[in-house]
JSON list of C-alpha atoms in Angstrom, two decimals:
[
{"chain": "A", "resi": 1, "resn": "MET", "atom": "CA", "xyz": [0.07, -0.02, 0.03]},
{"chain": "A", "resi": 2, "resn": "HIS", "atom": "CA", "xyz": [2.88, 2.33, 0.81]},
{"chain": "A", "resi": 3, "resn": "SER", "atom": "CA", "xyz": [4.43, 1.80, -2.60]},
{"chain": "A", "resi": 4, "resn": "ILE", "atom": "CA", "xyz": [0.96, 2.51, -4.34]},
{"chain": "A", "resi": 5, "resn": "LEU", "atom": "CA", "xyz": [0.58, 5.67, -2.38]},
{"chain": "A", "resi": 6, "resn": "ALA", "atom": "CA", "xyz": [4.19, 6.88, -3.23]},
{"chain": "A", "resi": 7, "resn": "VAL", "atom": "CA", "xyz": [3.52, 6.31, -7.03]},
{"chain": "A", "resi": 8, "resn": "PHE", "atom": "CA", "xyz": [-0.02, 7.87, -6.80]},
{"chain": "A", "resi": 9, "resn": "ARG", "atom": "CA", "xyz": [1.38, 11.08, -5.14]},
{"chain": "A", "resi": 10, "resn": "ARG", "atom": "CA", "xyz": [4.27, 11.35, -7.61]},
{"chain": "A", "resi": 11, "resn": "GLU", "atom": "CA", "xyz": [1.92, 11.01, -10.62]},
{"chain": "A", "resi": 12, "resn": "LEU", "atom": "CA", "xyz": [-0.84, 13.20, -9.34]},
{"chain": "A", "resi": 13, "resn": "ALA", "atom": "CA", "xyz": [1.74, 15.90, -8.70]},
{"chain": "A", "resi": 14, "resn": "LEU", "atom": "CA", "xyz": [2.93, 15.54, -12.29]},
{"chain": "A", "resi": 15, "resn": "TYR", "atom": "CA", "xyz": [-0.66, 15.93, -13.60]},
{"chain": "A", "resi": 16, "resn": "PHE", "atom": "CA", "xyz": [-1.23, 19.24, -11.75]},
{"chain": "A", "resi": 17, "resn": "ARG", "atom": "CA", "xyz": [2.20, 20.53, -12.78]},
{"chain": "A", "resi": 18, "resn": "SER", "atom": "CA", "xyz": [1.43, 19.83, -16.49]},
{"chain": "A", "resi": 19, "resn": "PRO", "atom": "CA", "xyz": [-0.08, 22.45, -18.65]},
{"chain": "A", "resi": 20, "resn": "VAL", "atom": "CA", "xyz": [-1.93, 19.72, -20.57]},
{"chain": "A", "resi": 21, "resn": "ALA", "atom": "CA", "xyz": [-4.12, 18.92, -17.51]},
{"chain": "A", "resi": 22, "resn": "TYR", "atom": "CA", "xyz": [-5.20, 22.48, -17.10]},
{"chain": "A", "resi": 23, "resn": "ALA", "atom": "CA", "xyz": [-5.83, 22.82, -20.92]},
{"chain": "A", "resi": 24, "resn": "ILE", "atom": "CA", "xyz": [-8.04, 19.74, -20.83]},
{"chain": "A", "resi": 25, "resn": "ALA", "atom": "CA", "xyz": [-10.06, 21.12, -17.82]},
{"chain": "A", "resi": 26, "resn": "PHE", "atom": "CA", "xyz": [-10.38, 24.52, -19.49]},
{"chain": "A", "resi": 27, "resn": "ALA", "atom": "CA", "xyz": [-11.46, 23.07, -22.80]},
{"chain": "A", "resi": 28, "resn": "LEU", "atom": "CA", "xyz": [-13.97, 20.71, -21.11]},
{"chain": "A", "resi": 29, "resn": "LEU", "atom": "CA", "xyz": [-15.66, 23.51, -19.17]},
{"chain": "A", "resi": 30, "resn": "LEU", "atom": "CA", "xyz": [-15.68, 25.80, -22.18]},
{"chain": "A", "resi": 31, "resn": "PHE", "atom": "CA", "xyz": [-17.36, 23.04, -24.27]},
{"chain": "A", "resi": 32, "resn": "LEU", "atom": "CA", "xyz": [-19.90, 22.24, -21.58]},
{"chain": "A", "resi": 33, "resn": "GLY", "atom": "CA", "xyz": [-20.55, 25.97, -21.03]},
{"chain": "A", "resi": 34, "resn": "VAL", "atom": "CA", "xyz": [-21.25, 26.56, -24.72]},
{"chain": "A", "resi": 35, "resn": "LEU", "atom": "CA", "xyz": [-23.75, 23.56, -24.85]},
{"chain": "A", "resi": 36, "resn": "PHE", "atom": "CA", "xyz": [-25.27, 24.59, -21.59]},
{"chain": "A", "resi": 37, "resn": "ASN", "atom": "CA", "xyz": [-25.81, 28.07, -22.91]},
{"chain": "A", "resi": 38, "resn": "GLY", "atom": "CA", "xyz": [-27.77, 26.54, -25.78]},
{"chain": "A", "resi": 39, "resn": "PHE", "atom": "CA", "xyz": [-29.76, 24.51, -23.32]},
{"chain": "A", "resi": 40, "resn": "ILE", "atom": "CA", "xyz": [-30.60, 27.68, -21.48]},
{"chain": "A", "resi": 41, "resn": "ALA", "atom": "CA", "xyz": [-31.65, 29.43, -24.70]},
{"chain": "A", "resi": 42, "resn": "GLN", "atom": "CA", "xyz": [-34.06, 26.53, -25.38]},
{"chain": "A", "resi": 43, "resn": "ALA", "atom": "CA", "xyz": [-35.49, 26.76, -21.90]},
{"chain": "A", "resi": 44, "resn": "ASN", "atom": "CA", "xyz": [-36.21, 30.47, -22.17]},
{"chain": "A", "resi": 45, "resn": "ALA", "atom": "CA", "xyz": [-37.74, 29.98, -25.65]},
{"chain": "A", "resi": 46, "resn": "ALA", "atom": "CA", "xyz": [-39.97, 27.22, -24.23]},
{"chain": "A", "resi": 47, "resn": "LEU", "atom": "CA", "xyz": [-40.97, 29.34, -21.27]},
{"chain": "A", "resi": 48, "resn": "SER", "atom": "CA", "xyz": [-42.03, 32.19, -23.53]},
{"chain": "A", "resi": 49, "resn": "PHE", "atom": "CA", "xyz": [-44.59, 29.78, -25.12]},
{"chain": "A", "resi": 50, "resn": "GLY", "atom": "CA", "xyz": [-45.88, 28.77, -21.72]},
{"chain": "A", "resi": 51, "resn": "SER", "atom": "CA", "xyz": [-44.03, 25.41, -21.67]},
{"chain": "A", "resi": 52, "resn": "GLY", "atom": "CA", "xyz": [-40.85, 24.28, -20.15]},
{"chain": "A", "resi": 53, "resn": "ILE", "atom": "CA", "xyz": [-37.95, 21.95, -20.61]},
{"chain": "A", "resi": 54, "resn": "PRO", "atom": "CA", "xyz": [-37.18, 19.58, -17.79]},
{"chain": "A", "resi": 55, "resn": "ALA", "atom": "CA", "xyz": [-33.85, 19.98, -16.17]},
{"chain": "A", "resi": 56, "resn": "ASP", "atom": "CA", "xyz": [-31.37, 17.32, -17.30]},
{"chain": "A", "resi": 57, "resn": "ALA", "atom": "CA", "xyz": [-29.61, 15.98, -14.28]},
{"chain": "A", "resi": 58, "resn": "GLY", "atom": "CA", "xyz": [-27.24, 13.98, -16.41]},
{"chain": "A", "resi": 59, "resn": "PHE", "atom": "CA", "xyz": [-26.24, 16.83, -18.76]},
{"chain": "A", "resi": 60, "resn": "ALA", "atom": "CA", "xyz": [-22.52, 17.01, -17.75]},
{"chain": "A", "resi": 61, "resn": "PRO", "atom": "CA", "xyz": [-21.70, 13.34, -16.99]},
{"chain": "A", "resi": 62, "resn": "ASN", "atom": "CA", "xyz": [-23.37, 12.16, -20.32]},
{"chain": "A", "resi": 63, "resn": "LEU", "atom": "CA", "xyz": [-21.23, 14.58, -22.37]},
{"chain": "A", "resi": 64, "resn": "LEU", "atom": "CA", "xyz": [-18.14, 13.83, -20.34]},
{"chain": "A", "resi": 65, "resn": "THR", "atom": "CA", "xyz": [-18.41, 10.06, -20.88]},
{"chain": "A", "resi": 66, "resn": "PHE", "atom": "CA", "xyz": [-18.79, 10.74, -24.71]},
{"chain": "A", "resi": 67, "resn": "LEU", "atom": "CA", "xyz": [-15.68, 12.92, -24.73]},
{"chain": "A", "resi": 68, "resn": "MET", "atom": "CA", "xyz": [-13.59, 10.27, -22.85]},
{"chain": "A", "resi": 69, "resn": "PHE", "atom": "CA", "xyz": [-12.54, 8.76, -26.22]},
{"chain": "A", "resi": 70, "resn": "LEU", "atom": "CA", "xyz": [-10.45, 12.00, -26.53]},
{"chain": "A", "resi": 71, "resn": "ILE", "atom": "CA", "xyz": [-9.68, 12.77, -22.82]},
{"chain": "A", "resi": 72, "resn": "ALA", "atom": "CA", "xyz": [-8.62, 9.35, -21.56]},
{"chain": "A", "resi": 73, "resn": "PRO", "atom": "CA", "xyz": [-5.80, 8.80, -24.09]},
{"chain": "A", "resi": 74, "resn": "LEU", "atom": "CA", "xyz": [-4.44, 12.28, -23.35]},
{"chain": "A", "resi": 75, "resn": "LEU", "atom": "CA", "xyz": [-4.38, 11.37, -19.65]},
{"chain": "A", "resi": 76, "resn": "THR", "atom": "CA", "xyz": [-2.82, 7.92, -19.99]},
{"chain": "A", "resi": 77, "resn": "MET", "atom": "CA", "xyz": [-0.57, 8.13, -23.07]},
{"chain": "A", "resi": 78, "resn": "ARG", "atom": "CA", "xyz": [2.47, 9.36, -21.20]},
{"chain": "A", "resi": 79, "resn": "LEU", "atom": "CA", "xyz": [2.04, 7.18, -18.09]},
{"chain": "A", "resi": 80, "resn": "LEU", "atom": "CA", "xyz": [4.17, 4.30, -19.35]},
{"chain": "A", "resi": 81, "resn": "ALA", "atom": "CA", "xyz": [5.06, 5.19, -22.93]},
{"chain": "A", "resi": 82, "resn": "GLU", "atom": "CA", "xyz": [7.04, 8.25, -21.94]},
{"chain": "A", "resi": 83, "resn": "GLU", "atom": "CA", "xyz": [8.89, 6.50, -19.22]},
{"chain": "A", "resi": 84, "resn": "SER", "atom": "CA", "xyz": [9.67, 3.61, -21.60]},
{"chain": "A", "resi": 85, "resn": "ARG", "atom": "CA", "xyz": [11.02, 5.96, -24.26]},
{"chain": "A", "resi": 86, "resn": "GLU", "atom": "CA", "xyz": [13.17, 7.96, -21.81]},
{"chain": "A", "resi": 87, "resn": "GLY", "atom": "CA", "xyz": [14.57, 4.70, -20.11]},
{"chain": "A", "resi": 88, "resn": "THR", "atom": "CA", "xyz": [13.14, 5.58, -16.70]},
{"chain": "A", "resi": 89, "resn": "LEU", "atom": "CA", "xyz": [10.79, 2.72, -16.75]},
{"chain": "A", "resi": 90, "resn": "GLU", "atom": "CA", "xyz": [13.74, 0.19, -16.75]},
{"chain": "A", "resi": 91, "resn": "VAL", "atom": "CA", "xyz": [15.29, 2.15, -13.90]},
{"chain": "A", "resi": 92, "resn": "LEU", "atom": "CA", "xyz": [12.01, 2.08, -11.86]},
{"chain": "A", "resi": 93, "resn": "MET", "atom": "CA", "xyz": [11.67, -1.69, -12.52]},
{"chain": "A", "resi": 94, "resn": "THR", "atom": "CA", "xyz": [14.98, -2.23, -10.65]},
{"chain": "A", "resi": 95, "resn": "LEU", "atom": "CA", "xyz": [13.54, -0.75, -7.44]},
{"chain": "A", "resi": 96, "resn": "PRO", "atom": "CA", "xyz": [12.00, -3.05, -4.87]},
{"chain": "A", "resi": 97, "resn": "LEU", "atom": "CA", "xyz": [8.59, -2.18, -6.24]},
{"chain": "A", "resi": 98, "resn": "HIS", "atom": "CA", "xyz": [6.06, -4.69, -7.51]},
{"chain": "A", "resi": 99, "resn": "GLU", "atom": "CA", "xyz": [4.73, -4.06, -11.01]},
{"chain": "A", "resi": 100, "resn": "SER", "atom": "CA", "xyz": [1.09, -4.17, -9.82]},
{"chain": "A", "resi": 101, "resn": "SER", "atom": "CA", "xyz": [1.85, -1.34, -7.28]},
{"chain": "A", "resi": 102, "resn": "PHE", "atom": "CA", "xyz": [3.54, 0.71, -9.93]},
{"chain": "A", "resi": 103, "resn": "ILE", "atom": "CA", "xyz": [0.58, 0.31, -12.36]},
{"chain": "A", "resi": 104, "resn": "ILE", "atom": "CA", "xyz": [-2.14, 0.75, -9.77]},
{"chain": "A", "resi": 105, "resn": "GLY", "atom": "CA", "xyz": [-0.58, 3.97, -8.45]},
{"chain": "A", "resi": 106, "resn": "LYS", "atom": "CA", "xyz": [-0.36, 5.43, -11.87]},
{"chain": "A", "resi": 107, "resn": "PHE", "atom": "CA", "xyz": [-3.97, 4.43, -12.67]},
{"chain": "A", "resi": 108, "resn": "LEU", "atom": "CA", "xyz": [-5.32, 5.88, -9.46]},
{"chain": "A", "resi": 109, "resn": "ALA", "atom": "CA", "xyz": [-3.54, 9.18, -10.22]},
{"chain": "A", "resi": 110, "resn": "ALA", "atom": "CA", "xyz": [-5.31, 9.46, -13.59]},
{"chain": "A", "resi": 111, "resn": "TRP", "atom": "CA", "xyz": [-8.63, 8.40, -12.11]},
{"chain": "A", "resi": 112, "resn": "ALA", "atom": "CA", "xyz": [-8.18, 11.07, -9.40]},
{"chain": "A", "resi": 113, "resn": "TYR", "atom": "CA", "xyz": [-7.63, 13.82, -12.02]},
{"chain": "A", "resi": 114, "resn": "TYR", "atom": "CA", "xyz": [-10.64, 12.58, -14.01]},
{"chain": "A", "resi": 115, "resn": "THR", "atom": "CA", "xyz": [-12.73, 12.70, -10.62]},
{"chain": "A", "resi": 116, "resn": "ALA", "atom": "CA", "xyz": [-11.58, 16.33, -10.27]},
{"chain": "A", "resi": 117, "resn": "LEU", "atom": "CA", "xyz": [-12.98, 16.99, -13.74]},
{"chain": "A", "resi": 118, "resn": "LEU", "atom": "CA", "xyz": [-16.24, 15.23, -12.84]},
{"chain": "A", "resi": 119, "resn": "LEU", "atom": "CA", "xyz": [-16.53, 17.38, -9.70]},
{"chain": "A", "resi": 120, "resn": "LEU", "atom": "CA", "xyz": [-15.94, 20.53, -11.67]},
{"chain": "A", "resi": 121, "resn": "SER", "atom": "CA", "xyz": [-18.83, 19.67, -13.92]},
{"chain": "A", "resi": 122, "resn": "LEU", "atom": "CA", "xyz": [-21.19, 19.71, -10.89]},
{"chain": "A", "resi": 123, "resn": "VAL", "atom": "CA", "xyz": [-21.43, 23.53, -11.43]},
{"chain": "A", "resi": 124, "resn": "PHE", "atom": "CA", "xyz": [-23.76, 22.80, -14.30]},
{"chain": "A", "resi": 125, "resn": "TYR", "atom": "CA", "xyz": [-26.02, 20.63, -12.04]},
{"chain": "A", "resi": 126, "resn": "VAL", "atom": "CA", "xyz": [-26.20, 23.59, -9.62]},
{"chain": "A", "resi": 127, "resn": "LEU", "atom": "CA", "xyz": [-27.00, 26.03, -12.49]},
{"chain": "A", "resi": 128, "resn": "GLN", "atom": "CA", "xyz": [-29.86, 23.89, -13.61]},
{"chain": "A", "resi": 129, "resn": "SER", "atom": "CA", "xyz": [-31.65, 24.44, -10.27]},
{"chain": "A", "resi": 130, "resn": "PHE", "atom": "CA", "xyz": [-32.40, 27.93, -11.64]},
{"chain": "A", "resi": 131, "resn": "ILE", "atom": "CA", "xyz": [-34.43, 26.66, -14.55]},
{"chain": "A", "resi": 132, "resn": "GLY", "atom": "CA", "xyz": [-35.84, 23.56, -13.00]},
{"chain": "A", "resi": 133, "resn": "VAL", "atom": "CA", "xyz": [-35.56, 20.97, -10.32]},
{"chain": "A", "resi": 134, "resn": "PRO", "atom": "CA", "xyz": [-32.93, 18.32, -11.40]},
{"chain": "A", "resi": 135, "resn": "ASP", "atom": "CA", "xyz": [-33.79, 14.79, -10.30]},
{"chain": "A", "resi": 136, "resn": "ALA", "atom": "CA", "xyz": [-31.33, 13.92, -7.63]},
{"chain": "A", "resi": 137, "resn": "GLY", "atom": "CA", "xyz": [-31.63, 10.17, -8.10]},
{"chain": "A", "resi": 138, "resn": "VAL", "atom": "CA", "xyz": [-30.84, 10.51, -11.80]},
{"chain": "A", "resi": 139, "resn": "ALA", "atom": "CA", "xyz": [-27.95, 12.89, -10.96]},
{"chain": "A", "resi": 140, "resn": "LEU", "atom": "CA", "xyz": [-26.43, 10.46, -8.38]},
{"chain": "A", "resi": 141, "resn": "GLY", "atom": "CA", "xyz": [-26.75, 7.52, -10.93]},
{"chain": "A", "resi": 142, "resn": "ALA", "atom": "CA", "xyz": [-25.32, 9.62, -13.72]},
{"chain": "A", "resi": 143, "resn": "TYR", "atom": "CA", "xyz": [-22.37, 10.92, -11.83]},
{"chain": "A", "resi": 144, "resn": "GLY", "atom": "CA", "xyz": [-21.55, 7.57, -10.15]},
{"chain": "A", "resi": 145, "resn": "GLY", "atom": "CA", "xyz": [-21.90, 5.77, -13.46]},
{"chain": "A", "resi": 146, "resn": "ALA", "atom": "CA", "xyz": [-19.65, 8.46, -15.21]},
{"chain": "A", "resi": 147, "resn": "TRP", "atom": "CA", "xyz": [-16.99, 7.90, -12.49]},
{"chain": "A", "resi": 148, "resn": "LEU", "atom": "CA", "xyz": [-16.93, 4.17, -13.09]},
{"chain": "A", "resi": 149, "resn": "TYR", "atom": "CA", "xyz": [-17.09, 4.63, -16.74]},
{"chain": "A", "resi": 150, "resn": "GLY", "atom": "CA", "xyz": [-14.05, 6.92, -16.64]},
{"chain": "A", "resi": 151, "resn": "GLY", "atom": "CA", "xyz": [-12.10, 4.44, -14.53]},
{"chain": "A", "resi": 152, "resn": "ALA", "atom": "CA", "xyz": [-12.81, 1.70, -17.06]},
{"chain": "A", "resi": 153, "resn": "VAL", "atom": "CA", "xyz": [-11.80, 3.82, -20.00]},
{"chain": "A", "resi": 154, "resn": "LEU", "atom": "CA", "xyz": [-8.70, 5.00, -18.32]},
{"chain": "A", "resi": 155, "resn": "ALA", "atom": "CA", "xyz": [-7.56, 1.46, -17.45]},
{"chain": "A", "resi": 156, "resn": "ILE", "atom": "CA", "xyz": [-8.25, 0.35, -21.06]},
{"chain": "A", "resi": 157, "resn": "THR", "atom": "CA", "xyz": [-6.10, 3.08, -22.53]},
{"chain": "A", "resi": 158, "resn": "MET", "atom": "CA", "xyz": [-3.33, 2.41, -20.20]},
{"chain": "A", "resi": 159, "resn": "ILE", "atom": "CA", "xyz": [-2.77, -0.87, -21.98]},
{"chain": "A", "resi": 160, "resn": "TRP", "atom": "CA", "xyz": [-1.60, 0.84, -25.13]},
{"chain": "A", "resi": 161, "resn": "SER", "atom": "CA", "xyz": [0.71, 3.06, -23.16]},
{"chain": "A", "resi": 162, "resn": "ALA", "atom": "CA", "xyz": [2.39, -0.07, -22.00]},
{"chain": "A", "resi": 163, "resn": "VAL", "atom": "CA", "xyz": [2.49, -1.61, -25.53]},
{"chain": "A", "resi": 164, "resn": "THR", "atom": "CA", "xyz": [4.25, 1.24, -27.31]},
{"chain": "A", "resi": 165, "resn": "GLU", "atom": "CA", "xyz": [6.88, 3.81, -26.56]},
{"chain": "A", "resi": 166, "resn": "ASP", "atom": "CA", "xyz": [5.21, 6.43, -28.93]},
{"chain": "A", "resi": 167, "resn": "GLN", "atom": "CA", "xyz": [2.75, 8.54, -27.06]},
{"chain": "A", "resi": 168, "resn": "ILE", "atom": "CA", "xyz": [0.87, 9.50, -30.18]},
{"chain": "A", "resi": 169, "resn": "VAL", "atom": "CA", "xyz": [0.46, 6.00, -31.20]},
{"chain": "A", "resi": 170, "resn": "ALA", "atom": "CA", "xyz": [-0.67, 5.07, -27.67]},
{"chain": "A", "resi": 171, "resn": "ALA", "atom": "CA", "xyz": [-3.16, 7.89, -27.71]},
{"chain": "A", "resi": 172, "resn": "PHE", "atom": "CA", "xyz": [-4.50, 6.90, -31.24]},
{"chain": "A", "resi": 173, "resn": "LEU", "atom": "CA", "xyz": [-4.91, 3.22, -30.36]},
{"chain": "A", "resi": 174, "resn": "GLY", "atom": "CA", "xyz": [-6.50, 4.08, -27.02]},
{"chain": "A", "resi": 175, "resn": "SER", "atom": "CA", "xyz": [-8.93, 6.47, -28.74]},
{"chain": "A", "resi": 176, "resn": "ALA", "atom": "CA", "xyz": [-9.82, 3.95, -31.42]},
{"chain": "A", "resi": 177, "resn": "THR", "atom": "CA", "xyz": [-10.44, 1.22, -28.82]},
{"chain": "A", "resi": 178, "resn": "ILE", "atom": "CA", "xyz": [-12.82, 3.38, -26.77]},
{"chain": "A", "resi": 179, "resn": "LEU", "atom": "CA", "xyz": [-14.69, 4.46, -29.88]},
{"chain": "A", "resi": 180, "resn": "VAL", "atom": "CA", "xyz": [-15.23, 0.80, -30.85]},
{"chain": "A", "resi": 181, "resn": "LEU", "atom": "CA", "xyz": [-16.59, -0.06, -27.32]},
{"chain": "A", "resi": 182, "resn": "TYR", "atom": "CA", "xyz": [-18.72, 3.14, -27.32]},
{"chain": "A", "resi": 183, "resn": "LEU", "atom": "CA", "xyz": [-20.26, 2.26, -30.70]},
{"chain": "A", "resi": 184, "resn": "ALA", "atom": "CA", "xyz": [-20.90, -1.37, -29.86]},
{"chain": "A", "resi": 185, "resn": "GLU", "atom": "CA", "xyz": [-24.63, -0.71, -29.28]},
{"chain": "A", "resi": 186, "resn": "ILE", "atom": "CA", "xyz": [-24.88, 0.46, -32.96]},
{"chain": "A", "resi": 187, "resn": "ALA", "atom": "CA", "xyz": [-22.99, -2.59, -34.07]},
{"chain": "A", "resi": 188, "resn": "ALA", "atom": "CA", "xyz": [-25.25, -4.78, -32.25]},
{"chain": "A", "resi": 189, "resn": "ILE", "atom": "CA", "xyz": [-28.32, -3.20, -33.84]},
{"chain": "A", "resi": 190, "resn": "TRP", "atom": "CA", "xyz": [-26.67, -3.78, -37.24]},
{"chain": "A", "resi": 191, "resn": "ILE", "atom": "CA", "xyz": [-25.86, -7.38, -36.52]},
{"chain": "A", "resi": 192, "resn": "ALA", "atom": "CA", "xyz": [-29.43, -8.04, -35.35]},
{"chain": "A", "resi": 193, "resn": "GLY", "atom": "CA", "xyz": [-30.65, -6.32, -38.60]},
{"chain": "A", "resi": 194, "resn": "GLN", "atom": "CA", "xyz": [-28.58, -8.82, -40.69]},
{"chain": "A", "resi": 195, "resn": "GLY", "atom": "CA", "xyz": [-30.54, -11.74, -39.35]},
{"chain": "A", "resi": 196, "resn": "SER", "atom": "CA", "xyz": [-27.64, -13.07, -37.26]},
{"chain": "A", "resi": 197, "resn": "SER", "atom": "CA", "xyz": [-28.11, -14.95, -34.13]},
{"chain": "A", "resi": 198, "resn": "SER", "atom": "CA", "xyz": [-29.71, -12.71, -31.35]},
{"chain": "A", "resi": 199, "resn": "LEU", "atom": "CA", "xyz": [-26.96, -14.19, -29.01]},
{"chain": "A", "resi": 200, "resn": "VAL", "atom": "CA", "xyz": [-24.27, -12.57, -31.08]},
{"chain": "A", "resi": 201, "resn": "ALA", "atom": "CA", "xyz": [-25.95, -9.24, -31.06]},
{"chain": "A", "resi": 202, "resn": "ASP", "atom": "CA", "xyz": [-26.56, -9.43, -27.33]},
{"chain": "A", "resi": 203, "resn": "PHE", "atom": "CA", "xyz": [-22.95, -10.37, -26.63]},
{"chain": "A", "resi": 204, "resn": "VAL", "atom": "CA", "xyz": [-21.62, -7.35, -28.69]},
{"chain": "A", "resi": 205, "resn": "ARG", "atom": "CA", "xyz": [-24.22, -5.07, -26.98]},
{"chain": "A", "resi": 206, "resn": "GLU", "atom": "CA", "xyz": [-23.15, -6.26, -23.51]},
{"chain": "A", "resi": 207, "resn": "LEU", "atom": "CA", "xyz": [-19.53, -5.92, -24.35]},
{"chain": "A", "resi": 208, "resn": "GLY", "atom": "CA", "xyz": [-19.82, -2.25, -25.08]},
{"chain": "A", "resi": 209, "resn": "LEU", "atom": "CA", "xyz": [-19.73, 0.65, -22.70]},
{"chain": "A", "resi": 210, "resn": "GLN", "atom": "CA", "xyz": [-23.02, 2.40, -23.54]},
{"chain": "A", "resi": 211, "resn": "ALA", "atom": "CA", "xyz": [-25.21, -0.59, -22.60]},
{"chain": "A", "resi": 212, "resn": "HIS", "atom": "CA", "xyz": [-24.03, -0.31, -19.10]},
{"chain": "A", "resi": 213, "resn": "PHE", "atom": "CA", "xyz": [-24.23, 3.44, -18.77]},
{"chain": "A", "resi": 214, "resn": "SER", "atom": "CA", "xyz": [-26.57, 5.44, -21.04]},
{"chain": "A", "resi": 215, "resn": "VAL", "atom": "CA", "xyz": [-29.66, 3.21, -20.70]},
{"chain": "A", "resi": 216, "resn": "THR", "atom": "CA", "xyz": [-29.34, 2.51, -17.07]},
{"chain": "A", "resi": 217, "resn": "LEU", "atom": "CA", "xyz": [-26.87, 4.51, -14.72]},
{"chain": "A", "resi": 218, "resn": "ALA", "atom": "CA", "xyz": [-27.32, 7.70, -16.72]},
{"chain": "A", "resi": 219, "resn": "GLN", "atom": "CA", "xyz": [-31.10, 7.44, -16.12]},
{"chain": "A", "resi": 220, "resn": "GLY", "atom": "CA", "xyz": [-30.61, 6.83, -12.40]},
{"chain": "A", "resi": 221, "resn": "ILE", "atom": "CA", "xyz": [-31.14, 3.07, -12.70]},
{"chain": "A", "resi": 222, "resn": "VAL", "atom": "CA", "xyz": [-28.48, 1.27, -10.69]},
{"chain": "A", "resi": 223, "resn": "ARG", "atom": "CA", "xyz": [-28.06, -2.36, -11.56]},
{"chain": "A", "resi": 224, "resn": "ALA", "atom": "CA", "xyz": [-25.43, -4.68, -9.96]},
{"chain": "A", "resi": 225, "resn": "GLU", "atom": "CA", "xyz": [-24.47, -6.18, -13.31]},
{"chain": "A", "resi": 226, "resn": "ASP", "atom": "CA", "xyz": [-23.43, -2.60, -14.66]},
{"chain": "A", "resi": 227, "resn": "VAL", "atom": "CA", "xyz": [-21.29, -1.93, -11.61]},
{"chain": "A", "resi": 228, "resn": "VAL", "atom": "CA", "xyz": [-19.72, -5.35, -11.87]},
{"chain": "A", "resi": 229, "resn": "TYR", "atom": "CA", "xyz": [-19.02, -4.79, -15.51]},
{"chain": "A", "resi": 230, "resn": "PHE", "atom": "CA", "xyz": [-17.08, -1.55, -15.00]},
{"chain": "A", "resi": 231, "resn": "ILE", "atom": "CA", "xyz": [-15.17, -3.06, -12.09]},
{"chain": "A", "resi": 232, "resn": "CYS", "atom": "CA", "xyz": [-14.23, -6.22, -14.04]},
{"chain": "A", "resi": 233, "resn": "VAL", "atom": "CA", "xyz": [-13.15, -3.95, -16.94]},
{"chain": "A", "resi": 234, "resn": "ILE", "atom": "CA", "xyz": [-10.87, -1.93, -14.60]},
{"chain": "A", "resi": 235, "resn": "ILE", "atom": "CA", "xyz": [-9.34, -4.99, -13.01]},
{"chain": "A", "resi": 236, "resn": "GLY", "atom": "CA", "xyz": [-8.97, -6.91, -16.10]},
{"chain": "A", "resi": 237, "resn": "ALA", "atom": "CA", "xyz": [-7.25, -4.10, -18.02]},
{"chain": "A", "resi": 238, "resn": "LEU", "atom": "CA", "xyz": [-4.90, -3.36, -15.17]},
{"chain": "A", "resi": 239, "resn": "PHE", "atom": "CA", "xyz": [-3.91, -7.06, -14.99]},
{"chain": "A", "resi": 240, "resn": "ILE", "atom": "CA", "xyz": [-3.09, -6.99, -18.80]},
{"chain": "A", "resi": 241, "resn": "THR", "atom": "CA", "xyz": [-0.96, -3.79, -18.30]},
{"chain": "A", "resi": 242, "resn": "THR", "atom": "CA", "xyz": [0.91, -5.40, -15.32]},
{"chain": "A", "resi": 243, "resn": "ARG", "atom": "CA", "xyz": [1.61, -8.53, -17.36]},
{"chain": "A", "resi": 244, "resn": "LEU", "atom": "CA", "xyz": [2.90, -6.40, -20.24]},
{"chain": "A", "resi": 245, "resn": "VAL", "atom": "CA", "xyz": [5.18, -4.34, -17.84]},
{"chain": "A", "resi": 246, "resn": "GLU", "atom": "CA", "xyz": [6.46, -7.70, -16.30]},
{"chain": "A", "resi": 247, "resn": "THR", "atom": "CA", "xyz": [7.23, -9.13, -19.65]},
{"chain": "A", "resi": 248, "resn": "ARG", "atom": "CA", "xyz": [9.32, -5.96, -20.39]},
{"chain": "A", "resi": 249, "resn": "ARG", "atom": "CA", "xyz": [11.14, -6.44, -17.00]},
{"chain": "A", "resi": 250, "resn": "TRP", "atom": "CA", "xyz": [11.97, -10.11, -17.82]},
{"chain": "A", "resi": 251, "resn": "ARG", "atom": "CA", "xyz": [13.42, -9.05, -21.18]},
{"chain": "A", "resi": 252, "resn": "ALA", "atom": "CA", "xyz": [15.52, -6.38, -19.57]}
]
């Protein structure tokens, strides 16, 4: 545990000393702000006609999870790829530090930064109280689901950071992987439309990210299988990353 905390503190400090981290936060809030301004304009127009638009408690977490195919690779591409390219990974591997502690510490730092982004987005939930009454249950499910979703996506993109020394390649492969998992729902619909076995379509759907977030957690519906899915993805991805780093250590 001490080793994990040491790596976590080091990586978290690097995040908040990096201009990239602040650029991501600024760009995210700016993007959400522009979209929220459009939402307010729609609400005002509806009110002028005597109707209203219900407050969307999942506004920010829904958009944030969609943008994770861009954000996650930017957060994880340097975690292992940069250290491998600069030769510091091999040096760290000579220390009395287990690979799993090293990987978990780095992952938790990335997840902590993502959590900070998620907390910053709460400002839009507060602002919605001025135009309606956001459903607290939906908000809890959406934000909790977005937190788990982010952890799963970060863990997946870390795999590519362990595979290649090139940060750009790691970011591209990570982004492509997340997009594939994000669009699995559409692929499942297409497969079902081709007359294929419903088992295949169901498998593809359940493999994707959206089946466990947008139709359940984002709506305030908490199912045990969705929580278990994200936890299993995190554990599985970190296990694969650890094995990849161990392989590199044996070769060294």
